[in-house]
mmCIF file of C-alpha atoms and ligand atoms in Angstrom:
data_model
loop_
_atom_site.group_PDB
_atom_site.id
_atom_site.type_symbol
_atom_site.label_atom_id
_atom_site.label_comp_id
_atom_site.label_asym_id
_atom_site.label_seq_id
_atom_site.Cartn_x
_atom_site.Cartn_y
_atom_site.Cartn_z
ATOM 1 C CA MET Q 54 -0.182 0.332 0.155
ATOM 2 C CA PHE Q 55 1.300 3.533 -1.050
ATOM 3 C CA ALA Q 56 1.133 5.497 2.041
ATOM 4 C CA PHE Q 57 -0.164 8.665 1.181
ATOM 5 C CA SER Q 58 -3.693 10.245 0.107
ATOM 6 C CA PRO Q 59 -4.040 12.251 -2.709
ATOM 7 C CA ARG Q 60 -5.142 15.754 -1.315
ATOM 8 C CA ILE Q 61 -8.678 16.411 -2.588
ATOM 9 C CA ALA Q 62 -8.947 19.741 -3.468
ATOM 10 C CA ALA Q 63 -12.247 21.410 -1.240
ATOM 11 C CA LEU Q 64 -14.164 24.952 -1.302
ATOM 12 C CA PRO Q 65 -16.214 26.107 2.268
ATOM 13 C CA ILE Q 66 -20.114 26.370 1.329
ATOM 14 C CA VAL Q 67 -21.593 29.832 2.501
ATOM 15 C CA ARG Q 68 -23.622 29.411 5.970
ATOM 16 C CA ARG Q 69 -23.206 25.244 5.828
ATOM 17 C CA GLU Q 70 -20.515 23.012 7.850
ATOM 18 C CA ASP Q 71 -19.629 20.555 4.879
ATOM 19 C CA GLN Q 72 -17.360 21.836 2.181
ATOM 20 C CA PHE Q 73 -18.363 21.586 -1.448
ATOM 21 C CA PRO Q 74 -14.980 18.821 -3.202
ATOM 22 C CA VAL Q 75 -13.685 19.099 -6.382
ATOM 23 C CA ARG Q 76 -13.607 16.803 -9.401
ATOM 24 C CA ARG Q 77 -12.495 18.825 -12.624
ATOM 25 C CA VAL Q 78 -11.980 22.826 -13.465
ATOM 26 C CA TYR Q 79 -13.778 23.750 -16.502
ATOM 27 C CA CYS Q 80 -12.847 26.875 -17.656
ATOM 28 C CA VAL Q 81 -13.918 29.390 -20.931
ATOM 29 C CA GLY Q 82 -11.872 30.742 -23.166
ATOM 30 C CA ARG Q 83 -12.958 33.950 -25.003
ATOM 31 C CA ASN Q 84 -16.189 34.371 -22.780
ATOM 32 C CA TYR Q 85 -16.722 38.106 -23.247
ATOM 33 C CA VAL Q 86 -16.166 40.275 -26.783
ATOM 34 C CA ALA Q 87 -14.173 42.909 -25.081
ATOM 35 C CA HIS Q 88 -11.284 40.558 -23.039
ATOM 36 C CA ILE Q 89 -11.301 38.904 -26.987
ATOM 37 C CA ARG Q 90 -10.319 42.207 -28.255
ATOM 38 C CA GLU Q 91 -7.422 43.167 -25.612
ATOM 39 C CA MET Q 92 -6.285 39.743 -26.692
ATOM 40 C CA LYS Q 93 -5.901 40.705 -29.875
ATOM 41 C CA GLU Q 94 -6.220 36.853 -30.967
ATOM 42 C CA GLY Q 95 -8.623 34.915 -32.994
ATOM 43 C CA ASP Q 96 -11.907 36.919 -34.172
ATOM 44 C CA GLU Q 97 -14.490 37.836 -32.065
ATOM 45 C CA ARG Q 98 -17.056 36.104 -34.088
ATOM 46 C CA ASP Q 99 -15.438 32.552 -33.208
ATOM 47 C CA PRO Q 100 -17.534 30.729 -30.264
ATOM 48 C CA PRO Q 101 -16.343 30.250 -26.482
ATOM 49 C CA PHE Q 102 -14.357 26.960 -25.993
ATOM 50 C CA PHE Q 103 -13.843 25.012 -22.736
ATOM 51 C CA PHE Q 104 -9.944 23.917 -21.264
ATOM 52 C CA GLN Q 105 -9.590 22.351 -17.903
ATOM 53 C CA LYS Q 106 -7.411 22.979 -14.643
ATOM 54 C CA PRO Q 107 -6.700 20.134 -13.018
ATOM 55 C CA ALA Q 108 -9.220 19.943 -9.318
ATOM 56 C CA ASP Q 109 -5.768 20.433 -7.368
ATOM 57 C CA ALA Q 110 -4.984 24.154 -8.483
ATOM 58 C CA VAL Q 111 -7.927 25.205 -6.877
ATOM 59 C CA VAL Q 112 -6.684 27.740 -3.505
ATOM 60 C CA ALA Q 113 -9.415 28.026 -1.506
ATOM 61 C CA GLY Q 114 -10.470 30.741 1.323
ATOM 62 C CA GLY Q 115 -8.105 33.465 0.387
ATOM 63 C CA ALA Q 116 -4.866 32.236 1.122
ATOM 64 C CA ASP Q 117 -1.287 33.135 -0.675
ATOM 65 C CA VAL Q 118 -0.964 32.005 -3.914
ATOM 66 C CA PRO Q 119 2.633 31.607 -5.042
ATOM 67 C CA TYR Q 120 4.122 32.754 -7.811
ATOM 68 C CA PRO Q 121 4.849 30.617 -10.636
ATOM 69 C CA PRO Q 122 7.682 29.697 -12.254
ATOM 70 C CA GLN Q 123 8.459 29.649 -16.041
ATOM 71 C CA THR Q 124 7.087 32.893 -16.835
ATOM 72 C CA GLU Q 125 7.969 36.537 -16.678
ATOM 73 C CA ASP Q 126 3.687 37.934 -17.329
ATOM 74 C CA PHE Q 127 1.652 35.944 -14.988
ATOM 75 C CA GLN Q 128 -2.103 38.029 -15.055
ATOM 76 C CA PHE Q 129 -5.423 37.349 -13.397
ATOM 77 C CA GLU Q 130 -8.957 37.035 -14.991
ATOM 78 C CA ALA Q 131 -11.563 37.414 -12.764
ATOM 79 C CA GLU Q 132 -14.536 34.969 -13.366
ATOM 80 C CA LEU Q 133 -17.703 34.114 -12.295
ATOM 81 C CA VAL Q 134 -17.413 30.145 -11.354
ATOM 82 C CA VAL Q 135 -19.933 28.173 -10.961
ATOM 83 C CA ALA Q 136 -20.618 24.863 -8.971
ATOM 84 C CA ILE Q 137 -22.174 21.214 -10.426
ATOM 85 C CA GLY Q 138 -24.220 19.761 -7.855
ATOM 86 C CA GLY Q 139 -25.978 17.011 -10.193
ATOM 87 C CA GLU Q 140 -25.074 14.810 -13.370
ATOM 88 C CA ALA Q 141 -25.763 16.442 -16.565
ATOM 89 C CA VAL Q 142 -25.239 14.701 -19.974
ATOM 90 C CA ASP Q 143 -26.017 16.529 -22.880
ATOM 91 C CA ILE Q 144 -28.517 18.453 -21.241
ATOM 92 C CA PRO Q 145 -30.506 21.112 -22.494
ATOM 93 C CA VAL Q 146 -30.277 24.582 -22.433
ATOM 94 C CA GLU Q 147 -34.077 25.380 -20.823
ATOM 95 C CA ARG Q 148 -32.995 22.756 -17.975
ATOM 96 C CA ALA Q 149 -29.389 23.640 -17.184
ATOM 97 C CA LEU Q 150 -29.866 25.563 -14.672
ATOM 98 C CA ASP Q 151 -31.027 22.647 -12.647
ATOM 99 C CA VAL Q 152 -28.236 20.802 -11.657
ATOM 100 C CA VAL Q 153 -26.596 24.180 -10.447
ATOM 101 C CA PHE Q 154 -25.523 23.694 -6.993
ATOM 102 C CA GLY Q 155 -23.931 27.021 -6.234
ATOM 103 C CA TYR Q 156 -21.708 30.086 -7.277
ATOM 104 C CA ALA Q 157 -18.781 31.335 -6.393
ATOM 105 C CA VAL Q 158 -15.850 33.972 -7.139
ATOM 106 C CA GLY Q 159 -12.608 33.095 -8.452
ATOM 107 C CA VAL Q 160 -10.150 33.640 -11.211
ATOM 108 C CA ASP Q 161 -8.504 31.764 -13.592
ATOM 109 C CA LEU Q 162 -3.781 32.764 -13.135
ATOM 110 C CA THR Q 163 -2.501 32.561 -16.306
ATOM 111 C CA ARG Q 164 1.041 32.714 -17.830
ATOM 112 C CA ARG Q 165 -0.506 35.204 -20.145
ATOM 113 C CA ASP Q 166 3.866 34.448 -22.177
ATOM 114 C CA ARG Q 167 3.259 30.735 -22.107
ATOM 115 C CA GLN Q 168 -0.653 30.826 -23.734
ATOM 116 C CA ARG Q 169 0.955 33.738 -25.996
ATOM 117 C CA GLU Q 170 3.713 30.822 -27.609
ATOM 118 C CA SER Q 171 0.731 28.371 -27.685
ATOM 119 C CA PHE Q 172 -1.556 30.318 -29.569
ATOM 120 C CA LYS Q 173 1.565 30.497 -32.086
ATOM 121 C CA THR Q 174 2.674 27.470 -31.940
ATOM 122 C CA GLY Q 175 -0.643 25.754 -31.500
ATOM 123 C CA LEU Q 176 0.635 23.695 -28.945
ATOM 124 C CA PRO Q 177 -1.512 22.524 -25.883
ATOM 125 C CA TRP Q 178 -2.587 25.499 -23.443
ATOM 126 C CA GLU Q 179 -1.205 23.526 -20.001
ATOM 127 C CA VAL Q 180 1.425 25.204 -19.451
ATOM 128 C CA GLY Q 181 0.110 28.509 -19.277
ATOM 129 C CA LYS Q 182 -2.684 27.825 -17.897
ATOM 130 C CA ALA Q 183 -3.394 24.272 -15.847
ATOM 131 C CA PHE Q 184 -0.388 24.687 -13.241
ATOM 132 C CA ASP Q 185 -0.446 24.473 -9.868
ATOM 133 C CA CYS Q 186 -2.671 27.302 -7.608
ATOM 134 C CA SER Q 187 -4.174 28.771 -10.845
ATOM 135 C CA ALA Q 188 -7.334 28.647 -9.477
ATOM 136 C CA PRO Q 189 -7.899 30.070 -6.554
ATOM 137 C CA CYS Q 190 -11.743 30.644 -5.232
ATOM 138 C CA GLY Q 191 -14.309 32.044 -2.619
ATOM 139 C CA ALA Q 192 -16.655 30.104 -0.486
ATOM 140 C CA ILE Q 193 -19.704 28.879 -2.962
ATOM 141 C CA HIS Q 194 -23.028 29.958 -2.025
ATOM 142 C CA PRO Q 195 -25.314 27.790 -2.607
ATOM 143 C CA VAL Q 196 -28.401 28.597 -5.297
ATOM 144 C CA ALA Q 197 -30.785 28.432 -1.920
ATOM 145 C CA ASN Q 198 -29.417 31.376 -0.955
ATOM 146 C CA VAL Q 199 -28.821 33.799 -3.680
ATOM 147 C CA GLY Q 200 -29.924 32.906 -6.976
ATOM 148 C CA HIS Q 201 -28.362 32.287 -9.931
ATOM 149 C CA ARG Q 202 -26.048 35.136 -11.306
ATOM 150 C CA LEU Q 203 -27.024 35.825 -14.748
ATOM 151 C CA SER Q 204 -25.983 39.400 -14.335
ATOM 152 C CA GLY Q 205 -24.727 41.960 -11.839
ATOM 153 C CA GLU Q 206 -21.377 43.807 -11.577
ATOM 154 C CA ILE Q 207 -18.220 41.941 -11.167
ATOM 155 C CA SER Q 208 -14.696 43.566 -10.909
ATOM 156 C CA LEU Q 209 -11.340 43.060 -9.819
ATOM 157 C CA SER Q 210 -8.783 45.533 -8.057
ATOM 158 C CA VAL Q 211 -4.682 44.938 -7.496
ATOM 159 C CA ASN Q 212 -3.619 47.157 -4.341
ATOM 160 C CA GLY Q 213 -7.362 48.783 -3.947
ATOM 161 C CA VAL Q 214 -6.990 50.057 -8.034
ATOM 162 C CA GLU Q 215 -9.719 49.197 -10.196
ATOM 163 C CA ARG Q 216 -8.525 46.986 -12.640
ATOM 164 C CA GLN Q 217 -11.377 44.913 -14.234
ATOM 165 C CA ARG Q 218 -14.879 46.412 -14.416
ATOM 166 C CA GLY Q 219 -18.090 44.315 -16.542
ATOM 167 C CA ASP Q 220 -21.340 42.347 -15.840
ATOM 168 C CA LEU Q 221 -22.032 38.792 -16.375
ATOM 169 C CA GLY Q 222 -25.072 39.697 -18.669
ATOM 170 C CA GLN Q 223 -21.826 40.692 -21.518
ATOM 171 C CA MET Q 224 -21.516 36.634 -21.570
ATOM 172 C CA ILE Q 225 -21.363 35.379 -25.076
ATOM 173 C CA TRP Q 226 -22.468 32.096 -23.289
ATOM 174 C CA ASN Q 227 -24.598 32.350 -20.565
ATOM 175 C CA VAL Q 228 -24.588 29.429 -17.593
ATOM 176 C CA PRO Q 229 -27.025 27.833 -18.776
ATOM 177 C CA GLU Q 230 -25.278 27.728 -22.540
ATOM 178 C CA ILE Q 231 -22.072 26.706 -20.949
ATOM 179 C CA ILE Q 232 -23.518 24.290 -18.883
ATOM 180 C CA SER Q 233 -25.467 23.042 -22.061
ATOM 181 C CA ASN Q 234 -22.166 23.311 -24.500
ATOM 182 C CA LEU Q 235 -20.368 21.390 -22.181
ATOM 183 C CA SER Q 236 -22.003 18.339 -21.311
ATOM 184 C CA LYS Q 237 -22.064 17.542 -24.995
ATOM 185 C CA SER Q 238 -18.585 16.951 -24.374
ATOM 186 C CA TYR Q 239 -18.680 15.799 -20.849
ATOM 187 C CA ARG Q 240 -20.544 13.453 -18.416
ATOM 188 C CA LEU Q 241 -20.325 16.671 -15.972
ATOM 189 C CA GLN Q 242 -20.880 15.404 -12.026
ATOM 190 C CA ALA Q 243 -21.587 17.173 -8.805
ATOM 191 C CA GLY Q 244 -18.461 18.378 -8.134
ATOM 192 C CA ASP Q 245 -17.698 19.885 -10.758
ATOM 193 C CA LEU Q 246 -16.043 23.895 -11.017
ATOM 194 C CA ILE Q 247 -16.766 26.121 -14.285
ATOM 195 C CA MET Q 248 -14.726 28.888 -14.611
ATOM 196 C CA THR Q 249 -17.153 31.072 -17.104
ATOM 197 C CA GLY Q 250 -14.574 33.269 -18.598
ATOM 198 C CA THR Q 251 -13.297 37.516 -18.012
ATOM 199 C CA PRO Q 252 -14.189 41.224 -18.664
ATOM 200 C CA ALA Q 253 -11.759 43.392 -20.151
ATOM 201 C CA GLY Q 254 -8.582 44.373 -18.485
ATOM 202 C CA VAL Q 255 -6.741 41.674 -17.276
ATOM 203 C CA GLY Q 256 -3.153 42.099 -16.699
ATOM 204 C CA PRO Q 257 0.196 40.823 -14.491
ATOM 205 C CA ILE Q 258 0.737 40.519 -10.918
ATOM 206 C CA VAL Q 259 3.811 40.515 -8.839
ATOM 207 C CA PRO Q 260 4.856 39.524 -5.245
ATOM 208 C CA GLY Q 261 3.567 41.571 -2.557
ATOM 209 C CA ASP Q 262 0.415 41.971 -4.833
ATOM 210 C CA ARG Q 263 -2.809 42.192 -3.098
ATOM 211 C CA LEU Q 264 -5.882 41.422 -5.608
ATOM 212 C CA VAL Q 265 -9.828 41.513 -4.234
ATOM 213 C CA VAL Q 266 -12.160 40.041 -7.056
ATOM 214 C CA SER Q 267 -16.132 40.917 -6.303
ATOM 215 C CA VAL Q 268 -19.414 39.071 -8.290
ATOM 216 C CA GLU Q 269 -22.455 41.520 -7.252
ATOM 217 C CA GLY Q 270 -24.382 39.063 -4.633
ATOM 218 C CA LEU Q 271 -21.144 37.327 -3.442
ATOM 219 C CA ALA Q 272 -18.897 37.743 -0.761
ATOM 220 C CA PRO Q 273 -15.598 38.724 -2.673
ATOM 221 C CA LEU Q 274 -12.313 36.931 -2.436
ATOM 222 C CA ALA Q 275 -9.222 39.009 -1.811
ATOM 223 C CA PHE Q 276 -5.859 36.871 -1.614
ATOM 224 C CA SER Q 277 -2.046 38.125 -1.638
ATOM 225 C CA ILE Q 278 1.043 36.748 -4.455
ATOM 226 C CA ALA Q 279 4.121 35.447 -2.430
ATOM 227 C CA GLY Q 280 7.322 35.225 -3.793
ATOM 228 C CA LYS Q 281 8.562 32.187 -6.210
ATOM 229 C CA GLU Q 282 8.070 28.705 -4.854
ATOM 230 C CA PHE Q 283 10.889 27.565 -6.852
HETATM 231 MN MN1 MN W 1225 -10.266 32.706 -17.760
#
C-alpha cells in the first residue's frame, strides 16, 4: 500500500458546516467580447471554447498564491465560478440551471507569456493555464441563498486600484448555455466547477500584490501573491 492520500481540493460553503469537494475544473475561453478585443487573438465571432485546470489547482479561502515558475508575465482573470451539484449529459439549455449547486468568485490565473507561445505554436495550453495554484476560488454560495447569477457586476482590483469591471450579462454564452454546451462533450457531475470567462482589463501581477475580486451578490475573494515558490 502507498502511504499517502491525494489532497482533495474542497471549498467552503457559505453558512454550512460541510465543504464542496472539487472533482474537475472546467474553464471557458473567449466568453466576453471586450476581452477578446484586448487579447487581439482570434476572431471575436469565433465561439467560446473549453479547457481544464487540475482540481488541485484550486486555492481556497483567500490563501496566498505563490508566483509560479516559468513566467515573466503572470496575469489575473476575474471570473464567476459555477459549482455543479448534479449529473448533466447533453442537457438542454432550458434545464441546465437545475444542476447548479451554487456560485463563487474565482480567478483564472494565467502565465500569459506561455499562453501566447501556445497561440503561435498551436501547442497545448496546459503550461499557460493548468499549473499549481492557478485557480483561487472563494466560498460557494448555494443557489438556495443567492439565486442564479446571470447578471450583475464583476470586478477586480490590485492593491486597491480597480483593473477589471464588467457585467455577467455580457457573457457570449450565459451560464445555462455554457452548461448545455459543456455537457455535450463531458459527463458533468457534482463537484465540477466551471470558470465562466473574464471581462476586459486583464493584466500582470507581482509578488506582494493584493487582489480583491467581487461579483455582485457574492462575498468577495481577497488574496495576496507570495514570492516565487521555486
Ligand atoms: Mn479565463
